[in-house]
Short mmCIF file of C-alpha atoms in Angstrom, two decimals:
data_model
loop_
_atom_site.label_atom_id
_atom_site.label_comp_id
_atom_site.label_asym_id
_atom_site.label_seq_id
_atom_site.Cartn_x
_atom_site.Cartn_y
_atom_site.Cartn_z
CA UNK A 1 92.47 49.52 -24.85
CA UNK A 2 90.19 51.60 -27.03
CA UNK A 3 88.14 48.90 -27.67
CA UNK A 4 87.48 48.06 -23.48
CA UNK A 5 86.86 51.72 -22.73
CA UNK A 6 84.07 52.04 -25.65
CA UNK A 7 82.22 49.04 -24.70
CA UNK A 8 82.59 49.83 -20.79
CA UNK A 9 81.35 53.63 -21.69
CA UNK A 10 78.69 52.59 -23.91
CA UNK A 11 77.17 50.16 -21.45
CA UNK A 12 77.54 52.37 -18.03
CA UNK A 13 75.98 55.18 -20.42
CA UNK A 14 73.56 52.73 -20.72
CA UNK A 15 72.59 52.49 -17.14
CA UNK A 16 72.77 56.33 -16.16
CA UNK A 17 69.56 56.82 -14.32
CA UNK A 18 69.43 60.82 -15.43
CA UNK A 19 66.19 63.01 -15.83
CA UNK A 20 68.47 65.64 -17.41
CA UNK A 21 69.33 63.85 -21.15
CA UNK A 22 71.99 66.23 -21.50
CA UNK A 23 74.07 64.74 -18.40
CA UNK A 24 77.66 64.62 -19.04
CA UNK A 25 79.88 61.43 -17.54
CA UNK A 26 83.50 61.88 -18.00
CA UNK A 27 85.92 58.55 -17.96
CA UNK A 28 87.09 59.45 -14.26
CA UNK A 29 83.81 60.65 -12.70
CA UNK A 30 82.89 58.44 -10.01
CA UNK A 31 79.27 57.96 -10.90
CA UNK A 32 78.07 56.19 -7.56
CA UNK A 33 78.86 59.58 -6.06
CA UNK A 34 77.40 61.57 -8.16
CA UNK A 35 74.33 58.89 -8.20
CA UNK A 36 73.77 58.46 -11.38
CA UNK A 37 73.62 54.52 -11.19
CA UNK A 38 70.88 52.71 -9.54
CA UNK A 39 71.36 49.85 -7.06
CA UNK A 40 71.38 46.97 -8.76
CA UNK A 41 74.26 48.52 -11.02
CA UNK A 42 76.89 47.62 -8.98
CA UNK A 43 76.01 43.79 -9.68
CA UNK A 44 74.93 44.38 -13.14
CA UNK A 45 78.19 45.60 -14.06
CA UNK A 46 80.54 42.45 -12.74
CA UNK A 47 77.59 40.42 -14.61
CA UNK A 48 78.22 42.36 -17.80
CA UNK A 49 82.13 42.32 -17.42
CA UNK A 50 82.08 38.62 -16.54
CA UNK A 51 79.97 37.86 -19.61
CA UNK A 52 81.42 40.62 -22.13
CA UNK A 53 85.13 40.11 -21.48
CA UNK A 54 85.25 36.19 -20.21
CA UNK A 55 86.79 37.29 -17.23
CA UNK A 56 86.58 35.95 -13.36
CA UNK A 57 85.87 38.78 -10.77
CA UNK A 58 87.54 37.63 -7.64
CA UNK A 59 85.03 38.16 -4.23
CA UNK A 60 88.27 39.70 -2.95
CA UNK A 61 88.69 42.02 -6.06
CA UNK A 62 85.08 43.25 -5.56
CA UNK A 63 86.11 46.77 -4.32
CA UNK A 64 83.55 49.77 -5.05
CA UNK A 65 86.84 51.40 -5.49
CA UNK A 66 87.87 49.17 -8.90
CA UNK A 67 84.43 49.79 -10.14
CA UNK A 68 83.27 53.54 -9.83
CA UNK A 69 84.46 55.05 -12.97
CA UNK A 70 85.03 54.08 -16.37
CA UNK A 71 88.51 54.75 -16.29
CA UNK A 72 89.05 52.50 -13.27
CA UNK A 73 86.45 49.53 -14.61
CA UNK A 74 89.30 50.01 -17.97
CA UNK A 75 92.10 49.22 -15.76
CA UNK A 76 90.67 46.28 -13.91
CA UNK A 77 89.73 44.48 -17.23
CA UNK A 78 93.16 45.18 -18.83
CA UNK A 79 94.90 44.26 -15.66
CA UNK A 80 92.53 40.82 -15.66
CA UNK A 81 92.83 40.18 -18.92
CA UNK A 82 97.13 40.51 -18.58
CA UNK A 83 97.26 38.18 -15.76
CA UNK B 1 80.86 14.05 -17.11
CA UNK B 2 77.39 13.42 -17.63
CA UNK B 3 75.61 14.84 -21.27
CA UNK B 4 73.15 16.94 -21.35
CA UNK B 5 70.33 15.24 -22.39
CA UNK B 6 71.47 13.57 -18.83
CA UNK B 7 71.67 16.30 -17.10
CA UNK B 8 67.84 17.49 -18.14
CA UNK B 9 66.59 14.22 -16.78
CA UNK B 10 68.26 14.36 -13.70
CA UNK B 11 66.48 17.94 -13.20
CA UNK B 12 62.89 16.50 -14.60
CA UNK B 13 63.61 13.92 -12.27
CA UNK B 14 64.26 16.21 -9.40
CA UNK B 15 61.18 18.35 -10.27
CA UNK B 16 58.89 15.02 -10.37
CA UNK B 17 60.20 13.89 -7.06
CA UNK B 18 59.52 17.75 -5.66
CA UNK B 19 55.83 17.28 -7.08
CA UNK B 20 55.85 14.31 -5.04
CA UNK B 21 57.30 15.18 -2.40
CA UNK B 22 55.11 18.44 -2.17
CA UNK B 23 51.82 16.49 -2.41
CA UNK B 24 52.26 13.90 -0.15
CA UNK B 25 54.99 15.39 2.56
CA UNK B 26 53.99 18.72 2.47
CA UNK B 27 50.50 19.81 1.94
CA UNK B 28 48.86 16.85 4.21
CA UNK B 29 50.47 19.01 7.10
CA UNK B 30 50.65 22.76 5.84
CA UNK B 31 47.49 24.04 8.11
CA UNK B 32 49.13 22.10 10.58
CA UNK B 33 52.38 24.06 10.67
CA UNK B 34 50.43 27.89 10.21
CA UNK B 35 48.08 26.73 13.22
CA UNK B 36 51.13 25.41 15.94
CA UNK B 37 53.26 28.70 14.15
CA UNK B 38 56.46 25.85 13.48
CA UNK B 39 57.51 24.01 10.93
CA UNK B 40 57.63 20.78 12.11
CA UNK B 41 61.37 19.26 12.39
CA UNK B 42 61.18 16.16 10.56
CA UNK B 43 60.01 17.67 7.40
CA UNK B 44 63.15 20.22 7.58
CA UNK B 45 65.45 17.30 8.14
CA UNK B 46 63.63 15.55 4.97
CA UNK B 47 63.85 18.48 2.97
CA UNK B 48 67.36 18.99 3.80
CA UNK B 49 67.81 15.42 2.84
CA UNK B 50 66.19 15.83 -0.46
CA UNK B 51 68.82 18.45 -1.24
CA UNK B 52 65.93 21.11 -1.07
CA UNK B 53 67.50 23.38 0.76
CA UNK B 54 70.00 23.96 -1.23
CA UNK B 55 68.70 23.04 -4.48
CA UNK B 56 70.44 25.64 -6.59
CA UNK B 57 73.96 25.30 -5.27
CA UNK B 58 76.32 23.03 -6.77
CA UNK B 59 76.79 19.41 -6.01
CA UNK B 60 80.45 19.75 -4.20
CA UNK B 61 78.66 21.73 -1.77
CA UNK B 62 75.94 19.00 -0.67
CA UNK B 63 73.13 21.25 -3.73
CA UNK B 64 71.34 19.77 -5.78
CA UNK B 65 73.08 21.98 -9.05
CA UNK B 66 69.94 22.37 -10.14
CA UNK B 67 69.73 25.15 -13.27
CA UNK B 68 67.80 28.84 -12.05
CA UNK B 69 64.13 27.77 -13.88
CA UNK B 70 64.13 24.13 -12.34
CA UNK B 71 65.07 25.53 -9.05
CA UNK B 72 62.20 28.33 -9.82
CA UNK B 73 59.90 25.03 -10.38
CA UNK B 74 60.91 23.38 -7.69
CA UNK B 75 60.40 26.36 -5.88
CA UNK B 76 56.61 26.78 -7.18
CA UNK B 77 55.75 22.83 -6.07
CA UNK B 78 56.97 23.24 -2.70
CA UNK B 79 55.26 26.79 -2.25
CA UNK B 80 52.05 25.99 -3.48
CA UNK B 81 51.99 23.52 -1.20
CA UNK B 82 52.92 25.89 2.51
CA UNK B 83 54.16 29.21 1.74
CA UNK B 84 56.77 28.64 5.19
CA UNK B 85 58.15 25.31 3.72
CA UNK B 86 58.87 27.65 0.53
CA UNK B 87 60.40 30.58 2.56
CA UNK B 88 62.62 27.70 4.47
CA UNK B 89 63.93 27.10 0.32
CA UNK B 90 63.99 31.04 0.13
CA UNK B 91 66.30 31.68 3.23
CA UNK B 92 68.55 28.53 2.96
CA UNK B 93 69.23 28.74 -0.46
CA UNK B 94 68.45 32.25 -1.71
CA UNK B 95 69.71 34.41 0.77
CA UNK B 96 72.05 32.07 2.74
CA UNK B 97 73.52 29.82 0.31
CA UNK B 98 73.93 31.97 -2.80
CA UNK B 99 75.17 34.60 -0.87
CA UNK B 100 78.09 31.99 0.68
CA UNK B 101 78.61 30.78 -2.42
CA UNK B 102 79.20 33.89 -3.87
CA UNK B 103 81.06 35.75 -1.29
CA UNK B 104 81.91 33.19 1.13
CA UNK B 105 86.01 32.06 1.49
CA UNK B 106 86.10 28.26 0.45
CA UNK B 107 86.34 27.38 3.99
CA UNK B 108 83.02 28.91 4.82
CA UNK B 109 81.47 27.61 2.10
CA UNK B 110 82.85 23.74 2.57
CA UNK B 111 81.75 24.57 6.35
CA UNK B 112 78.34 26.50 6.90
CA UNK B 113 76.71 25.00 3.43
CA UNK B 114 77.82 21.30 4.25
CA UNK B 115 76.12 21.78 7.47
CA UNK B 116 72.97 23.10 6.37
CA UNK B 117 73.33 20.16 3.59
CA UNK B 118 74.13 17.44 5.91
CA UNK B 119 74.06 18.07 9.00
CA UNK B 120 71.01 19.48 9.94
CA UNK B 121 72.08 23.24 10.62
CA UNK B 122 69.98 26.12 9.64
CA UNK B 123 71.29 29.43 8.46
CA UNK B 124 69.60 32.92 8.26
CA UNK B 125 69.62 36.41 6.70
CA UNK B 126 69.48 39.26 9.34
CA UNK B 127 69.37 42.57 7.92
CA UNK B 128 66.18 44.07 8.78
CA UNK B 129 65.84 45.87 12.14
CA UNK B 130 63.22 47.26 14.42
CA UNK B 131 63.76 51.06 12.81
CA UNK B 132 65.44 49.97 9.10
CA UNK B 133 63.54 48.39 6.78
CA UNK B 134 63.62 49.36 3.27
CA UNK B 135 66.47 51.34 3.91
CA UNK B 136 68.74 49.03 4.47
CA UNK B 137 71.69 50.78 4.31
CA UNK B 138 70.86 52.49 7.79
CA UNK B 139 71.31 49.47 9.88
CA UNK B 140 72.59 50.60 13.17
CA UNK B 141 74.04 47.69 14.26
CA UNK B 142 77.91 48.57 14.64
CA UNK B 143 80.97 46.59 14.32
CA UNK B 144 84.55 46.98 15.54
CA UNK B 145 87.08 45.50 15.57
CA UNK B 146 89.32 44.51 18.30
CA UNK B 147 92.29 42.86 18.41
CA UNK B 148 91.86 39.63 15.03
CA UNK B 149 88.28 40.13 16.30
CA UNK B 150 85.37 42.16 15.97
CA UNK B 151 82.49 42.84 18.23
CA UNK B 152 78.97 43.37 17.44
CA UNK B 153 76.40 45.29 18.88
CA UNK B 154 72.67 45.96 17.81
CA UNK B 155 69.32 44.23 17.37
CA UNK B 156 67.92 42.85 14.16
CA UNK B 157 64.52 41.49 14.06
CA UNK B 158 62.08 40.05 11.47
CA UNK B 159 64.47 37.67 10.49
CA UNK B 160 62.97 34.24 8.91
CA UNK B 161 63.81 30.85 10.16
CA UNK B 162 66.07 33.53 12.63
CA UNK B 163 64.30 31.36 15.37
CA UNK B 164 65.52 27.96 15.05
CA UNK B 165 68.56 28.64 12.68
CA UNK B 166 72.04 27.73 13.90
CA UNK B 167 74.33 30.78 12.49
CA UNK B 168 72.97 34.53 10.89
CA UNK B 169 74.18 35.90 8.03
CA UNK B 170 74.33 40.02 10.12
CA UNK B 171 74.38 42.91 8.41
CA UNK B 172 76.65 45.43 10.15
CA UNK B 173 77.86 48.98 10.18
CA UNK B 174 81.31 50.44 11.16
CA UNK B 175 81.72 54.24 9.74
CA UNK B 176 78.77 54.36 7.24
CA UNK B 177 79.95 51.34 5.34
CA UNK B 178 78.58 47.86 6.15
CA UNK B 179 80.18 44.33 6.43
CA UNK B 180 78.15 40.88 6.54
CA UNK B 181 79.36 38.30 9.40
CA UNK B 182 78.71 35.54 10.17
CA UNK B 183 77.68 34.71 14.12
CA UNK B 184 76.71 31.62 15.55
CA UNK B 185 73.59 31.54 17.59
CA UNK B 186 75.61 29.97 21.20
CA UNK B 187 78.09 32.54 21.20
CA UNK B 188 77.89 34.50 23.88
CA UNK B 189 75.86 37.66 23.61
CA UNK B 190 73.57 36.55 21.33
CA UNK B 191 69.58 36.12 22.19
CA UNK B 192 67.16 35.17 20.19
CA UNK B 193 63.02 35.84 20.88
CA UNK B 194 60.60 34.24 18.82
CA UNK B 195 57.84 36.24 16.98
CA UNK B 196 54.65 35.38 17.84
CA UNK B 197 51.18 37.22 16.59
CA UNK B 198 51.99 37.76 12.82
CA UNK B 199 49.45 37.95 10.21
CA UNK B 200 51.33 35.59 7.98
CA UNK B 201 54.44 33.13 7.92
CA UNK B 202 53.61 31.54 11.45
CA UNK B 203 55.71 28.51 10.49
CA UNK B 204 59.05 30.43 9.65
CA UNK B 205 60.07 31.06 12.78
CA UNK B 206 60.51 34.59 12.57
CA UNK B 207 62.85 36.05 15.18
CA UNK B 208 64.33 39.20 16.83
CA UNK B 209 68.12 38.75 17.09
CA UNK B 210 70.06 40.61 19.79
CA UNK B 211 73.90 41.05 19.56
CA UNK B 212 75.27 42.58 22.90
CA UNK B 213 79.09 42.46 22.59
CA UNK B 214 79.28 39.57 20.07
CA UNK B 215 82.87 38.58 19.75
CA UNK B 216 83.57 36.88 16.04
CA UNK B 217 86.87 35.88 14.84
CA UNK B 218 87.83 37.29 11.79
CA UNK B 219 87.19 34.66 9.56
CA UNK B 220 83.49 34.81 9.65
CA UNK B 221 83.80 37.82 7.83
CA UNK B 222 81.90 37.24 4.50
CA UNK B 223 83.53 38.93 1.61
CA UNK B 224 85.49 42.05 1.80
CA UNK B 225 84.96 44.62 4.76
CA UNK B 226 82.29 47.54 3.06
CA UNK B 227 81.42 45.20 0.60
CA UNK B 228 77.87 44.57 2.20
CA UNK B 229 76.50 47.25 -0.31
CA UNK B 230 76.03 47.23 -2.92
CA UNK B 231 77.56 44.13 -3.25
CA UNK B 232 76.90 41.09 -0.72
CA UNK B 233 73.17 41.87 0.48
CA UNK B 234 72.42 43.20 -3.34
CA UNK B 235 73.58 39.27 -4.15
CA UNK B 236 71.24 37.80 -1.39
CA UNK B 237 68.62 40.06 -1.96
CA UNK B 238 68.43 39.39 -5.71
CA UNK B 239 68.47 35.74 -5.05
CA UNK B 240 65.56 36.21 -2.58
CA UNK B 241 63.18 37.87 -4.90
CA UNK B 242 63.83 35.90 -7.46
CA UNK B 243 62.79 32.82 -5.09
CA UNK B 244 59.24 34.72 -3.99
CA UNK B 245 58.61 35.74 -7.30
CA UNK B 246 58.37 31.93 -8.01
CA UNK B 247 56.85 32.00 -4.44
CA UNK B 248 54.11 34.14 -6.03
CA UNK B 249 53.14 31.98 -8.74
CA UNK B 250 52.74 29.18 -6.18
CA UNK B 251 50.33 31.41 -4.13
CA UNK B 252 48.59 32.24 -7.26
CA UNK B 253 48.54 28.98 -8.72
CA UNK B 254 47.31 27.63 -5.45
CA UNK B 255 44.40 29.85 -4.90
CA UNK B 256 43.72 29.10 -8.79
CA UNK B 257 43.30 25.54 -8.27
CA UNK B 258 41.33 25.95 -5.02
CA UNK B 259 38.85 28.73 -6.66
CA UNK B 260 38.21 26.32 -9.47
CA UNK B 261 37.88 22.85 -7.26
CA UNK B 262 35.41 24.89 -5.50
CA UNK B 263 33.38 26.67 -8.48
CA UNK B 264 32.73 23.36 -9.50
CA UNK B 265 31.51 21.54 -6.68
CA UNK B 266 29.54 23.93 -4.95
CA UNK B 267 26.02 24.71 -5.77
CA UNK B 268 24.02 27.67 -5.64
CA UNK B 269 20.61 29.04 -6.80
CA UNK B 270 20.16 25.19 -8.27
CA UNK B 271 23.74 25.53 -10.67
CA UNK B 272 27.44 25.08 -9.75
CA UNK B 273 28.77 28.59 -8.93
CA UNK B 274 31.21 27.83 -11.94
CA UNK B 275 28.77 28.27 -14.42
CA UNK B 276 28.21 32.27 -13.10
CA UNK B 277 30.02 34.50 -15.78
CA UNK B 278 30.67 36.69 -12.89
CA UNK B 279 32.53 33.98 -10.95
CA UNK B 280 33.89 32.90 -14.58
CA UNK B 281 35.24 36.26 -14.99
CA UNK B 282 37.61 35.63 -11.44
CA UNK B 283 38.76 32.43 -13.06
CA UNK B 284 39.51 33.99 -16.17
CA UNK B 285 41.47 36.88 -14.57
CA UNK B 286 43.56 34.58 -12.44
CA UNK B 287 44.42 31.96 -15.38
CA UNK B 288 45.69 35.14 -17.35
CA UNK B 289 47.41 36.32 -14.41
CA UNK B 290 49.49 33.30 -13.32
CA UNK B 291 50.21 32.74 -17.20
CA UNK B 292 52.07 35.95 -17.11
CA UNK B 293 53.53 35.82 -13.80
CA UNK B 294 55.16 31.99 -14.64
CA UNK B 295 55.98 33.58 -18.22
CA UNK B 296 57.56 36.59 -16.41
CA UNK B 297 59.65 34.08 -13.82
CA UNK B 298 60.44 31.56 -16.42
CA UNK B 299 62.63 34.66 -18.42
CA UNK B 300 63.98 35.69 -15.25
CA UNK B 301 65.41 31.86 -15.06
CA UNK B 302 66.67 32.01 -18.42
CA UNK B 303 68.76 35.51 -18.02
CA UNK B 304 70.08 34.41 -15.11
CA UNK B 305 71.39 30.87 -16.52
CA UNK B 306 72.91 33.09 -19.13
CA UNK B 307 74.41 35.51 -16.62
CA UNK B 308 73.01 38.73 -18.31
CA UNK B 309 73.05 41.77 -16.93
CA UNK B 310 69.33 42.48 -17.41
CA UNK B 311 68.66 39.19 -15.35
CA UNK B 312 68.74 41.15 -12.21
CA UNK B 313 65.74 43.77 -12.87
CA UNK B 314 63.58 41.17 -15.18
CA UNK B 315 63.76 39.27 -11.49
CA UNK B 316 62.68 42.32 -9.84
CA UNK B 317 59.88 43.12 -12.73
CA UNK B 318 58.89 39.21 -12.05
CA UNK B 319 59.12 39.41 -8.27
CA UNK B 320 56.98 42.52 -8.19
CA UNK B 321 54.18 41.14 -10.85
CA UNK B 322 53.85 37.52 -9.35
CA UNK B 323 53.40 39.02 -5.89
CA UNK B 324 50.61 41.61 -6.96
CA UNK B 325 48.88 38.89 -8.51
CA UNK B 326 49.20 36.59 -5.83
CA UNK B 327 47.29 38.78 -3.53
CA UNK B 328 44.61 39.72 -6.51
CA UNK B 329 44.12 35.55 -6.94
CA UNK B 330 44.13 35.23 -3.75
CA UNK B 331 41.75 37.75 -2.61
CA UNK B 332 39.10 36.72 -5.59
CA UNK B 333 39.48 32.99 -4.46
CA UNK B 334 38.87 33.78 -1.07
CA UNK B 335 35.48 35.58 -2.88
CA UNK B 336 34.58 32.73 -4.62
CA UNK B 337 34.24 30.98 -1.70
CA UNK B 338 32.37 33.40 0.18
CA UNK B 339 31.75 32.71 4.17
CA UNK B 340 34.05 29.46 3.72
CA UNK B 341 36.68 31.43 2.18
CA UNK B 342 37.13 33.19 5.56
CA UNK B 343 37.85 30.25 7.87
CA UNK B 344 40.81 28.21 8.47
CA UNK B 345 39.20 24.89 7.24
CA UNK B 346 40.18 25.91 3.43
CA UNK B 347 43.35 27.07 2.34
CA UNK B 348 42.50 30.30 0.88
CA UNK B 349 42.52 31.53 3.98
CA UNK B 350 45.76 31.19 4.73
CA UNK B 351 46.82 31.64 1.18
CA UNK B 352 45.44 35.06 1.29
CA UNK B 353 47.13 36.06 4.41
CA UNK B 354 50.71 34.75 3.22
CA UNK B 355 50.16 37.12 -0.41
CA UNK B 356 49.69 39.89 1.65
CA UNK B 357 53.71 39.29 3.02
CA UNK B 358 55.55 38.68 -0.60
CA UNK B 359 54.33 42.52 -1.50
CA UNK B 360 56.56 43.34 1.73
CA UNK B 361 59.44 40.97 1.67
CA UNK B 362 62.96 41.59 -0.28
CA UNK B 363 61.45 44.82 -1.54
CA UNK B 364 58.10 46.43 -0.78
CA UNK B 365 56.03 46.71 -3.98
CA UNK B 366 57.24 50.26 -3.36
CA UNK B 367 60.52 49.90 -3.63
CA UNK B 368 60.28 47.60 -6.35
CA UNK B 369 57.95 49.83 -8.79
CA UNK B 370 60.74 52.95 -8.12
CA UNK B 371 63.42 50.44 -8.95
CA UNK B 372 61.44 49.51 -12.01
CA UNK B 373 60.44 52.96 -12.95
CA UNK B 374 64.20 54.21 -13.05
CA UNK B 375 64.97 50.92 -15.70
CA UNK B 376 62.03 52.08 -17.70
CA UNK B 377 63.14 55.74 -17.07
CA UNK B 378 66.33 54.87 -19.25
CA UNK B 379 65.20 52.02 -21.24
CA UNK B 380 62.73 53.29 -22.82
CA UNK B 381 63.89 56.95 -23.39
CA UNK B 382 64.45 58.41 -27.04
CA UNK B 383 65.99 61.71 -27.59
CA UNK B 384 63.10 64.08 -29.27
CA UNK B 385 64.42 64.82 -32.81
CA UNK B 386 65.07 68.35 -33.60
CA UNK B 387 61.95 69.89 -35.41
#
């Protein structure tokens, strides 16, 4: 569980397109809304979870909803990786 | 299950055949095409029969499965030949058939991509309208439903191959979020004008698409309703930049080999023009150019065969370099051929006019430079250490 969240933080934190270096992302922040993500994130992101955590992101499944926050992205994988 | 030493063959096969194909099928008629403003039917139909059309799709769906850098050579053959033949691979491929293939239910896909594969049918991409252009999520064409239906309204226009295609891939807003459909041009309520006048892709049928009370059943929706952004036109337009960047290099490569042919044969002041260091220094320019701009495609390729993350802006880095350089080659072969360079009976001329276009298309340089900025933005940033 740990281990999903850090990698899925460490990348989005990765991404954060933020003048300000001191910009603070918590787990349940929605960063689309708060636009700190560019737009090619959205597609980066299934790329990187596809790749990262061998897992199959359904076109159905592809939801902005599943994929705004890292404690939401945390859920999908564990609930992928269960099934 | 073939090996892979097979499977490289095949695709050096396929890239020989396109080198063929592009010198003898293609280039004979290209002036042809831009003067009449059509790509002529039987080369479509060949093309489609070569698997060109949807080279980069897999086999079960009538592709050619070719791997993202053959498809990017491929790509480079056909465009350096005519830039429209090259947008028809762009459209049907890039922006159509990737974005089925990604997004598309497997009915759709065994449906719409078997029909551009084998039985003649065109698709297009229609996003773009006559007020929204790089801000594509404005589009004001409306959806809504009705009934197991939905009904379109609105007017796209600019849309390639939009002309003589068979279905559109629209773009479509309902409550500031946006769902792709896809409409068939005979149903009724749907009118399509031809685009006449343009400074550059006469041959790709450009159209303006009109939707007055469109009635489509709900299985032409493709992928999930609001999923148009970021996620079903970011697919197709990533696709479709990665296809012009590649279009670029053809452009490039094409003016290169023209400036040269040209340097060489034509005399001036009792010496080939070639043996000028300032024409040298055009040649030299462009050669270090193109290098880069392949170089920059060719890792583009490789990311996305891999599936990295990072393949999506080093296509946007490559789309953005290969199309400024294909309208700096361009421009300096036009120079090196002085007067001649300026009329239809060499294909600089046209070469020039279609480099203008790739610095507009999926992404004005614009566009692209702010996406690029904003990558470099984070990239590249270290944290000052405390004094």
């Amino acid at each position: 569980m740990h281990d999903i969240a850090d990698t899925i933080r460490q990348f989005v934190h990765s991404h954060l397109v933020a003048f300000d270096a001191d910009t603070k992302l918590a787990d349940d922040d929605n960063f689309f809304e708060l636009g700190l993500v560019d737009s090619p994130f959205a597609i980066q992101l299934v790329a990187f979870l596809e790749e990262r955590f061998q897992i199959r992101v359904g076109d159905q499944e592809l939801d902005v909803a599943n994929f705004n926050s890292i404690n939401r992205i945390t859920s999908y994988v564990q609930s992928k990786r269960t099934q | 299950m073939t090996s892979p030493d097979d499977e490289r063959s095949r695709h050096q096969h396929i890239l020989e055949e396109a080198r063929r194909f592009a010198h003898e099928e293609v280039r004979p008629r290209a002036r042809d095409f831009d003067e009449r403003g059509e790509l002529a039917r039987d080369l479509i139909a060949k093309m489609a029969t070569q698997g060109f059309l949807l080279a980069r799709l897999p086999q079960q769906y009538g592709g050619l499965g070719l791997d993202p850098v053959t498809y990017g050579l491929v790509t480079e053959e056909i465009g350096k030949a005519c830039c429209s033949s090259r947008a028809l691979m762009t459209v049907e491929c890039s922006l159509v058939g990737e974005t089925l293939l990604a997004w598309g239910t497997e009915d759709q896909k065994r449906r719409w991509l078997q029909a551009i594969a084998k039985e003649g049918k065109l698709g297009a991409f229609a996003l773009t309208e006559p007020e929204i252009g790089s801000d594509a999520r404005g589009v004001k064409t409306t959806f809504e439903a009705r009934g197991d239906d939905y009904i379109l309204n609105g007017r796209k226009k600019w849309t390639s191959f939009g002309a003589i295609a068979d279905f559109f891939l629209v773009v479509a807003m309902k409550d500031s979020s946006a769902t792709v459909f896809l409409v068939e041009r005979d149903q009724p309520g749907v009118r399509v004008t031809p685009m006449k006048g343009l400074l550059a892709g006469r041959a790709a049928h450009l159209a303006e698409i009109e939707l007055e009370n469109v009635c489509v059943p709900k299985d032409r929706m493709v992928g999930k309703p609001g999923s148009a952004f970021p996620y079903v036109v970011g697919t197709a337009l990533d696709h479709g930049r990665y296809s012009v960047a590649w279009g670029g290099v053809a452009i490039a490569q094409a003016s290169l080999e023209a400036m040269v042919t040209y340097a060489r044969t034509r005399t001036q002041f009792g010496q080939k023009i070639a043996e000028f260091q300032l024409v040298q220094g055009m040649i030299g320019e462009a050669v270090a150019k193109i290098h880069a701009a392949r170089a920059l495609c060719l890792r583009a390729g490789e990311l996305r065969q891999r599936r990295d993350p990072d393949a999506i802006m080093e296509t946007t880095i490559a789309k953005h370099f290969s199309a400024q350089i294909a309208m700096e080659v361009a421009t300096d072969a036009v120079q090196v051929h002085g007067g001649n360079g300026c009329s239809s009976s060499y294909p600089v001329e046209r070469l020039f006019r279609e480099a203008k276009v790739l610095n507009i298309i999926e992404g004005t340089a614009q566009i692209q430079q702010q996406m690029i900025a904003k990558y470099g933005l984070r990239k590249y940033y270290h944290r000052p250490s405390p004094e």
